[in-house]
PDB file of C-alpha atoms and ligand atoms in Angstrom:
ATOM      1  CA  MET N   2     105.082 -88.259  65.873  1.00 53.00           C
ATOM      2  CA  ILE N   3     106.749 -86.251  68.600  1.00 59.00           C
ATOM      3  CA  LYS N   4     110.932 -87.006  67.636  1.00 69.00           C
ATOM      4  CA  GLN N   5     112.389 -88.213  71.059  1.00 79.00           C
ATOM      5  CA  LYS N   6     116.398 -87.842  71.412  1.00 87.00           C
ATOM      6  CA  CYS N   7     117.777 -91.385  71.450  1.00 91.00           C
ATOM      7  CA  LEU N   8     118.520 -92.079  75.437  1.00 88.00           C
ATOM      8  CA  LEU N   9     121.897 -93.693  75.377  1.00 90.00           C
ATOM      9  CA  CYS N  10     123.501 -91.604  72.639  1.00 92.00           C
ATOM     10  CA  GLY N  11     121.656 -88.410  72.082  1.00 90.00           C
ATOM     11  CA  GLN N  12     121.253 -88.343  68.950  1.00 88.00           C
ATOM     12  CA  ALA N  13     118.106 -86.916  67.491  1.00 85.00           C
ATOM     13  CA  ASP N  14     116.717 -89.739  65.126  1.00 84.00           C
ATOM     14  CA  SER N  15     115.583 -91.740  67.394  1.00 85.00           C
ATOM     15  CA  HIS N  16     112.105 -94.811  67.397  1.00 84.00           C
ATOM     16  CA  ARG N  17     110.765 -95.044  70.610  1.00 84.00           C
ATOM     17  CA  GLY N  18     113.548 -92.553  73.061  1.00 88.00           C
ATOM     18  CA  LEU N  19     116.358 -95.518  70.813  1.00 91.00           C
ATOM     19  CA  CYS N  20     118.194 -94.547  67.697  1.00 92.00           C
ATOM     20  CA  SER N  21     119.143 -97.106  65.872  1.00 92.00           C
ATOM     21  CA  PRO N  22     122.624 -98.700  66.285  1.00 93.00           C
ATOM     22  CA  CYS N  23     122.005 -98.239  69.633  1.00 93.00           C
ATOM     23  CA  ARG N  24     118.852 -99.797  69.730  1.00 93.00           C
ATOM     24  CA  ASP N  25     121.129-102.856  67.960  1.00 93.00           C
ATOM     25  CA  MET N  26     123.580-102.925  70.874  1.00 93.00           C
ATOM     26  CA  LEU N  27     120.544-103.951  72.992  1.00 95.00           C
ATOM     27  CA  PRO N  28     122.204-107.825  73.615  1.00 95.00           C
ATOM     28  CA  MET N  29     119.624-109.855  72.568  1.00 94.00           C
ATOM     29  CA  LEU N  30     118.924-113.976  73.954  1.00 93.00           C
ATOM     30  CA  PRO N  31     120.655-116.098  71.754  1.00 92.00           C
ATOM     31  CA  ALA N  32     117.189-117.590  69.178  1.00 91.00           C
ATOM     32  CA  GLU N  33     118.121-120.825  70.136  1.00 94.00           C
ATOM     33  CA  ARG N  34     116.088-121.471  73.703  1.00 93.00           C
ATOM     34  CA  CYS N  35     113.747-123.968  75.640  1.00 94.00           C
ATOM     35  CA  PRO N  36     110.963-123.139  74.570  1.00 92.00           C
ATOM     36  CA  ARG N  37     109.024-123.189  77.640  1.00 94.00           C
ATOM     37  CA  CYS N  38     111.596-121.373  80.074  1.00 93.00           C
ATOM     38  CA  ALA N  39     114.199-119.537  77.145  1.00 92.00           C
ATOM     39  CA  GLU N  40     117.081-120.908  79.045  1.00 91.00           C
ATOM     40  CA  PRO N  41     119.784-121.101  75.919  1.00 91.00           C
ATOM     41  CA  THR N  42     119.795-124.601  74.766  1.00 94.00           C
ATOM     42  CA  PRO N  43     121.396-126.557  71.722  1.00 95.00           C
ATOM     43  CA  GLY N  44     119.191-126.358  68.840  1.00 95.00           C
ATOM     44  CA  GLY N  45     116.125-124.876  70.809  1.00 95.00           C
ATOM     45  CA  SER N  46     115.083-128.196  72.687  1.00 96.00           C
ATOM     46  CA  LEU N  47     112.929-128.158  75.857  1.00 96.00           C
ATOM     47  CA  CYS N  48     115.786-128.398  78.648  1.00 94.00           C
ATOM     48  CA  GLY N  49     116.906-130.577  81.469  1.00 94.00           C
ATOM     49  CA  PRO N  50     114.825-128.691  84.354  1.00 92.00           C
ATOM     50  CA  CYS N  51     112.002-128.105  82.235  1.00 94.00           C
ATOM     51  CA  GLN N  52     111.557-131.982  80.742  1.00 96.00           C
ATOM     52  CA  ARG N  53     111.926-132.695  84.691  1.00 95.00           C
ATOM     53  CA  ARG N  54     109.854-130.086  86.585  1.00 93.00           C
ATOM     54  CA  PRO N  55     108.322-127.841  84.509  1.00 95.00           C
ATOM     55  CA  PRO N  56     107.009-124.587  85.482  1.00 96.00           C
ATOM     56  CA  HIS N  57     104.164-123.536  86.046  1.00 97.00           C
ATOM     57  CA  PHE N  58     103.925-120.612  83.532  1.00 98.00           C
ATOM     58  CA  ASP N  59     103.295-122.007  79.829  1.00 97.00           C
ATOM     59  CA  ALA N  60     105.959-119.751  77.826  1.00 95.00           C
ATOM     60  CA  LEU N  61     108.515-117.002  78.629  1.00 96.00           C
ATOM     61  CA  HIS N  62     109.022-114.598  75.724  1.00 95.00           C
ATOM     62  CA  VAL N  63     111.809-112.714  76.709  1.00 95.00           C
ATOM     63  CA  PRO N  64     113.753-110.214  74.009  1.00 95.00           C
ATOM     64  CA  TYR N  65     116.680-110.000  75.705  1.00 96.00           C
ATOM     65  CA  LEU N  66     119.416-111.033  78.131  1.00 95.00           C
ATOM     66  CA  PHE N  67     119.946-108.589  81.394  1.00 94.00           C
ATOM     67  CA  GLY N  68     123.138-107.103  79.964  1.00 93.00           C
ATOM     68  CA  TYR N  69     124.752-103.966  79.009  1.00 92.00           C
ATOM     69  CA  PRO N  70     123.020-101.249  78.135  1.00 93.00           C
ATOM     70  CA  LEU N  71     120.283-102.238  78.944  1.00 94.00           C
ATOM     71  CA  SER N  72     120.739-103.168  82.741  1.00 93.00           C
ATOM     72  CA  GLY N  73     121.513 -99.324  83.062  1.00 92.00           C
ATOM     73  CA  LEU N  74     118.336 -98.600  81.416  1.00 92.00           C
ATOM     74  CA  LEU N  75     116.464-101.510  83.609  1.00 92.00           C
ATOM     75  CA  HIS N  76     118.387 -99.768  86.655  1.00 91.00           C
ATOM     76  CA  ALA N  77     117.443 -96.341  86.136  1.00 90.00           C
ATOM     77  CA  PHE N  78     114.080 -97.123  85.513  1.00 89.00           C
ATOM     78  CA  LYS N  79     113.413 -98.842  88.850  1.00 85.00           C
ATOM     79  CA  TYR N  80     115.675 -97.704  91.263  1.00 84.00           C
ATOM     80  CA  GLY N  81     116.179 -93.990  89.613  1.00 82.00           C
ATOM     81  CA  LYS N  82     112.466 -93.361  89.870  1.00 74.00           C
ATOM     82  CA  ARG N  83     113.228 -92.432  85.354  1.00 78.00           C
ATOM     83  CA  LEU N  84     109.636 -92.830  84.899  1.00 75.00           C
ATOM     84  CA  GLN N  85     110.339 -91.564  80.546  1.00 78.00           C
ATOM     85  CA  LEU N  86     111.565 -94.802  80.118  1.00 87.00           C
ATOM     86  CA  ALA N  87     108.651 -96.714  80.983  1.00 86.00           C
ATOM     87  CA  GLY N  88     107.955 -94.908  77.612  1.00 86.00           C
ATOM     88  CA  VAL N  89     111.241 -97.004  75.623  1.00 90.00           C
ATOM     89  CA  LEU N  90     111.181-100.106  77.810  1.00 93.00           C
ATOM     90  CA  SER N  91     107.392-101.069  77.202  1.00 90.00           C
ATOM     91  CA  GLY N  92     108.521-100.025  73.762  1.00 89.00           C
ATOM     92  CA  LEU N  93     110.990-102.463  72.997  1.00 93.00           C
ATOM     93  CA  LEU N  94     108.979-105.077  74.599  1.00 92.00           C
ATOM     94  CA  SER N  95     106.099-104.475  72.322  1.00 88.00           C
ATOM     95  CA  ASP N  96     108.110-104.649  69.004  1.00 89.00           C
ATOM     96  CA  PHE N  97     109.155-107.975  70.160  1.00 91.00           C
ATOM     97  CA  ALA N  98     105.487-108.951  70.691  1.00 89.00           C
ATOM     98  CA  ALA N  99     104.097-107.261  67.816  1.00 84.00           C
ATOM     99  CA  GLY N 100     104.353-110.363  65.319  1.00 75.00           C
ATOM    100  CA  GLN N 101     102.554-112.303  67.927  1.00 77.00           C
ATOM    101  CA  SER N 102      98.843-113.305  67.329  1.00 75.00           C
ATOM    102  CA  ARG N 103      97.824-114.521  70.700  1.00 81.00           C
ATOM    103  CA  LYS N 104      95.298-112.697  72.641  1.00 86.00           C
ATOM    104  CA  TYR N 105      94.740-112.503  76.669  1.00 95.00           C
ATOM    105  CA  ASP N 106      91.592-111.623  78.832  1.00 97.00           C
ATOM    106  CA  PHE N 107      93.953-110.296  81.026  1.00 97.00           C
ATOM    107  CA  VAL N 108      97.503-109.080  81.397  1.00 97.00           C
ATOM    108  CA  ILE N 109      98.977-108.374  84.733  1.00 97.00           C
ATOM    109  CA  PRO N 110     102.284-106.937  86.389  1.00 96.00           C
ATOM    110  CA  VAL N 111     103.648-108.936  88.480  1.00 94.00           C
ATOM    111  CA  PRO N 112     102.612-107.183  92.184  1.00 92.00           C
ATOM    112  CA  LEU N 113     103.947-105.753  94.624  1.00 87.00           C
ATOM    113  CA  ALA N 114     104.100-105.734  98.325  1.00 84.00           C
ATOM    114  CA  ASN N 115     102.946-102.980  99.659  1.00 84.00           C
ATOM    115  CA  GLU N 116     105.392-101.792 101.650  1.00 84.00           C
ATOM    116  CA  ARG N 117     108.096-102.219  98.286  1.00 84.00           C
ATOM    117  CA  LEU N 118     105.528-100.128  96.589  1.00 86.00           C
ATOM    118  CA  ALA N 119     105.327 -97.282  99.291  1.00 85.00           C
ATOM    119  CA  GLN N 120     108.991 -97.044  98.953  1.00 85.00           C
ATOM    120  CA  ARG N 121     109.279 -97.249  95.566  1.00 84.00           C
ATOM    121  CA  GLY N 122     106.411 -95.016  95.032  1.00 84.00           C
ATOM    122  CA  PHE N 123     105.522 -97.137  91.930  1.00 85.00           C
ATOM    123  CA  ASN N 124     105.827-100.889  90.314  1.00 89.00           C
ATOM    124  CA  GLN N 125     108.064-100.784  87.208  1.00 88.00           C
ATOM    125  CA  SER N 126     106.161-104.019  86.674  1.00 92.00           C
ATOM    126  CA  GLY N 127     102.514-102.175  86.471  1.00 93.00           C
ATOM    127  CA  GLU N 128     103.800 -99.202  83.691  1.00 89.00           C
ATOM    128  CA  LEU N 129     105.284-102.180  81.685  1.00 92.00           C
ATOM    129  CA  ALA N 130     102.495-104.139  81.979  1.00 94.00           C
ATOM    130  CA  LYS N 131      99.473-101.564  80.594  1.00 93.00           C
ATOM    131  CA  ALA N 132     101.609-100.221  77.798  1.00 89.00           C
ATOM    132  CA  PHE N 133     101.668-103.981  76.909  1.00 90.00           C
ATOM    133  CA  ALA N 134      98.081-104.152  77.301  1.00 92.00           C
ATOM    134  CA  GLY N 135      97.766-101.901  74.398  1.00 88.00           C
ATOM    135  CA  THR N 136     100.304-103.551  72.189  1.00 84.00           C
ATOM    136  CA  MET N 137      98.469-106.782  72.588  1.00 88.00           C
ATOM    137  CA  ASN N 138      94.858-105.713  72.127  1.00 89.00           C
ATOM    138  CA  SER N 139      94.316-107.235  76.102  1.00 93.00           C
ATOM    139  CA  ARG N 140      92.800-105.887  79.155  1.00 96.00           C
ATOM    140  CA  PHE N 141      95.319-104.221  81.783  1.00 96.00           C
ATOM    141  CA  SER N 142      95.206-105.740  85.260  1.00 96.00           C
ATOM    142  CA  ASP N 143      96.977-104.304  88.486  1.00 92.00           C
ATOM    143  CA  ASP N 144      94.648-105.914  91.021  1.00 92.00           C
ATOM    144  CA  LEU N 145      93.272-109.410  90.372  1.00 95.00           C
ATOM    145  CA  CYS N 146      96.599-110.620  92.448  1.00 93.00           C
ATOM    146  CA  TRP N 147      98.380-109.497  95.250  1.00 91.00           C
ATOM    147  CA  ARG N 148     101.355-110.533  97.277  1.00 90.00           C
ATOM    148  CA  LYS N 149     101.639-111.088 100.930  1.00 84.00           C
ATOM    149  CA  TYR N 150     105.074-110.516 102.012  1.00 74.00           C
ATOM    150  CA  ASN N 151     108.372-108.985 100.454  1.00 70.00           C
ATOM    151  CA  THR N 152     110.844-111.410  99.576  1.00 67.00           C
ATOM    152  CA  LEU N 153     114.608-112.079  99.472  1.00 65.00           C
ATOM    153  CA  PRO N 154     116.333-110.420  96.206  1.00 68.00           C
ATOM    154  CA  GLN N 155     116.363-113.237  93.814  1.00 66.00           C
ATOM    155  CA  ALA N 156     119.536-113.097  92.611  1.00 66.00           C
ATOM    156  CA  SER N 157     121.111-113.460  96.263  1.00 70.00           C
ATOM    157  CA  LEU N 158     120.024-116.943  96.487  1.00 71.00           C
ATOM    158  CA  ALA N 159     120.395-120.107  94.368  1.00 75.00           C
ATOM    159  CA  ARG N 160     117.743-121.895  92.862  1.00 71.00           C
ATOM    160  CA  ALA N 161     116.119-123.936  94.689  1.00 72.00           C
ATOM    161  CA  GLU N 162     116.315-121.246  97.495  1.00 75.00           C
ATOM    162  CA  ARG N 163     114.361-119.075  94.875  1.00 72.00           C
ATOM    163  CA  LEU N 164     111.880-121.468  95.008  1.00 69.00           C
ATOM    164  CA  ARG N 165     111.158-122.035  98.124  1.00 73.00           C
ATOM    165  CA  ASN N 166     111.598-117.928  98.694  1.00 72.00           C
ATOM    166  CA  VAL N 167     108.387-117.044  96.537  1.00 74.00           C
ATOM    167  CA  ARG N 168     106.550-120.615  97.147  1.00 77.00           C
ATOM    168  CA  HIS N 169     103.752-118.060  98.755  1.00 81.00           C
ATOM    169  CA  ALA N 170     104.125-115.739  98.548  1.00 86.00           C
ATOM    170  CA  PHE N 171     101.202-114.332  95.973  1.00 92.00           C
ATOM    171  CA  GLY N 172      97.157-114.421  96.560  1.00 93.00           C
ATOM    172  CA  VAL N 173      94.361-114.111  93.981  1.00 95.00           C
ATOM    173  CA  LYS N 174      91.075-112.253  94.605  1.00 95.00           C
ATOM    174  CA  ARG N 175      89.066-113.949  91.659  1.00 95.00           C
ATOM    175  CA  ARG N 176      87.911-116.947  89.609  1.00 97.00           C
ATOM    176  CA  CYS N 177      89.914-117.060  86.525  1.00 97.00           C
ATOM    177  CA  ASP N 178      88.075-120.281  84.988  1.00 98.00           C
ATOM    178  CA  GLY N 179      89.493-120.298  81.174  1.00 98.00           C
ATOM    179  CA  LEU N 180      91.119-117.532  80.709  1.00 98.00           C
ATOM    180  CA  CYS N 181      94.649-116.766  79.275  1.00 98.00           C
ATOM    181  CA  ILE N 182      96.533-114.281  81.427  1.00 98.00           C
ATOM    182  CA  ALA N 183     100.150-113.402  80.446  1.00 97.00           C
ATOM    183  CA  ILE N 184     102.143-111.602  83.348  1.00 97.00           C
ATOM    184  CA  VAL N 185     104.375-109.042  82.645  1.00 97.00           C
ATOM    185  CA  ASP N 186     108.250-108.504  84.412  1.00 95.00           C
ATOM    186  CA  ASP N 187     111.098-106.482  83.595  1.00 94.00           C
ATOM    187  CA  VAL N 188     113.837-108.784  84.498  1.00 93.00           C
ATOM    188  CA  ALA N 189     113.611-112.611  85.203  1.00 92.00           C
ATOM    189  CA  THR N 190     116.107-114.733  86.404  1.00 85.00           C
ATOM    190  CA  SER N 191     115.461-118.341  87.602  1.00 81.00           C
ATOM    191  CA  GLY N 192     111.280-118.039  86.273  1.00 89.00           C
ATOM    192  CA  ALA N 193     110.834-118.409  89.888  1.00 89.00           C
ATOM    193  CA  THR N 194     108.512-115.578  90.909  1.00 91.00           C
ATOM    194  CA  LEU N 195     106.490-116.113  87.375  1.00 95.00           C
ATOM    195  CA  SER N 196     105.998-119.564  87.987  1.00 95.00           C
ATOM    196  CA  SER N 197     104.599-119.387  91.807  1.00 94.00           C
ATOM    197  CA  LEU N 198     102.582-116.647  90.367  1.00 96.00           C
ATOM    198  CA  ALA N 199     101.061-118.755  87.658  1.00 97.00           C
ATOM    199  CA  ARG N 200     100.757-121.531  90.023  1.00 96.00           C
ATOM    200  CA  GLU N 201      98.152-119.349  92.021  1.00 97.00           C
ATOM    201  CA  LEU N 202      96.172-118.428  88.566  1.00 98.00           C
ATOM    202  CA  LYS N 203      96.158-122.368  87.413  1.00 98.00           C
ATOM    203  CA  LYS N 204      94.661-123.342  91.028  1.00 97.00           C
ATOM    204  CA  GLN N 205      92.010-120.260  90.218  1.00 97.00           C
ATOM    205  CA  GLY N 206      91.184-122.277  86.921  1.00 98.00           C
ATOM    206  CA  ALA N 207      93.154-120.297  84.660  1.00 98.00           C
ATOM    207  CA  LYS N 208      93.704-122.202  80.727  1.00 98.00           C
ATOM    208  CA  ARG N 209      96.831-121.005  80.035  1.00 98.00           C
ATOM    209  CA  VAL N 210      99.733-118.675  82.177  1.00 98.00           C
ATOM    210  CA  ASP N 211     102.394-116.938  79.215  1.00 97.00           C
ATOM    211  CA  ALA N 212     105.453-114.990  81.309  1.00 97.00           C
ATOM    212  CA  TRP N 213     106.527-112.119  78.837  1.00 97.00           C
ATOM    213  CA  VAL N 214     109.676-110.086  80.414  1.00 97.00           C
ATOM    214  CA  LEU N 215     112.147-107.910  78.659  1.00 96.00           C
ATOM    215  CA  ALA N 216     115.250-109.205  80.189  1.00 96.00           C
ATOM    216  CA  ARG N 217     116.496-112.579  81.425  1.00 93.00           C
ATOM    217  CA  ALA N 218     119.462-112.606  83.768  1.00 90.00           C
ATOM    218  CA  PHE N 219     121.621-115.398  84.508  1.00 80.00           C
ATOM    219  CA  SER N 220     123.138-116.749  87.743  1.00 65.00           C
ATOM    220  CA  PRO N 221     125.963-118.821  88.545  1.00 56.00           C
ATOM    221  CA  LYS N 222     124.938-122.265  87.700  1.00 51.00           C
ATOM    222  CA  THR N 223     124.349-123.652  91.295  1.00 44.00           C
TER     223      THR N 223
HETATM  224 ZN1   ZN R 303     121.811 -93.949  70.417  1.00 50.59          ZN
HETATM  225 ZN1   ZN R 304     113.349-124.860  79.871  1.00 50.59          ZN
END
């Protein structure tokens, strides 16, 4: 195996681009969290919003909090076109998934609208999803779904606005009868984007839709 220097501190002894002290610095999401949407809850109980109005995905799997130093890596990856970070970041998601036995018929990224894709040059979720599909021994697809239009950045909106913002943003090209599908993204905030995409997949017959995300961000409660 080729030795790669740690991306954060430059030390030579790294595993998939991060040395173990730097890896330990990555902010973990609390272990006690809602089994549906990963919101931290006392004793890991189902959170209030999921009791009242559960999201359309069946579970959100996410190892980290969107915080220092992971936020910096994700930002460099997404906006700085540091594509070599794809391996490191997808490695973190794959390590997290390593103990899971679930197999998916398809692993798909959250699609970008065409203009956004042209602007950025690549879909950051696509890079993560591709590597994740390999780990899960599942098939990758980036043409099952499409995004109809660019939405406002979710982080700038309150919860109710976020739901509205993405409600009809996605389309699904084929029937998905009986399929188990994993959606992959880099960061989730309220989960509204993932829920909206999951809803379209279920409308096309998908049996189960899980979301796999590297980091969960929290916006001020509204
Ligand atoms: Zn390091
Ligand atoms: Zn919840």
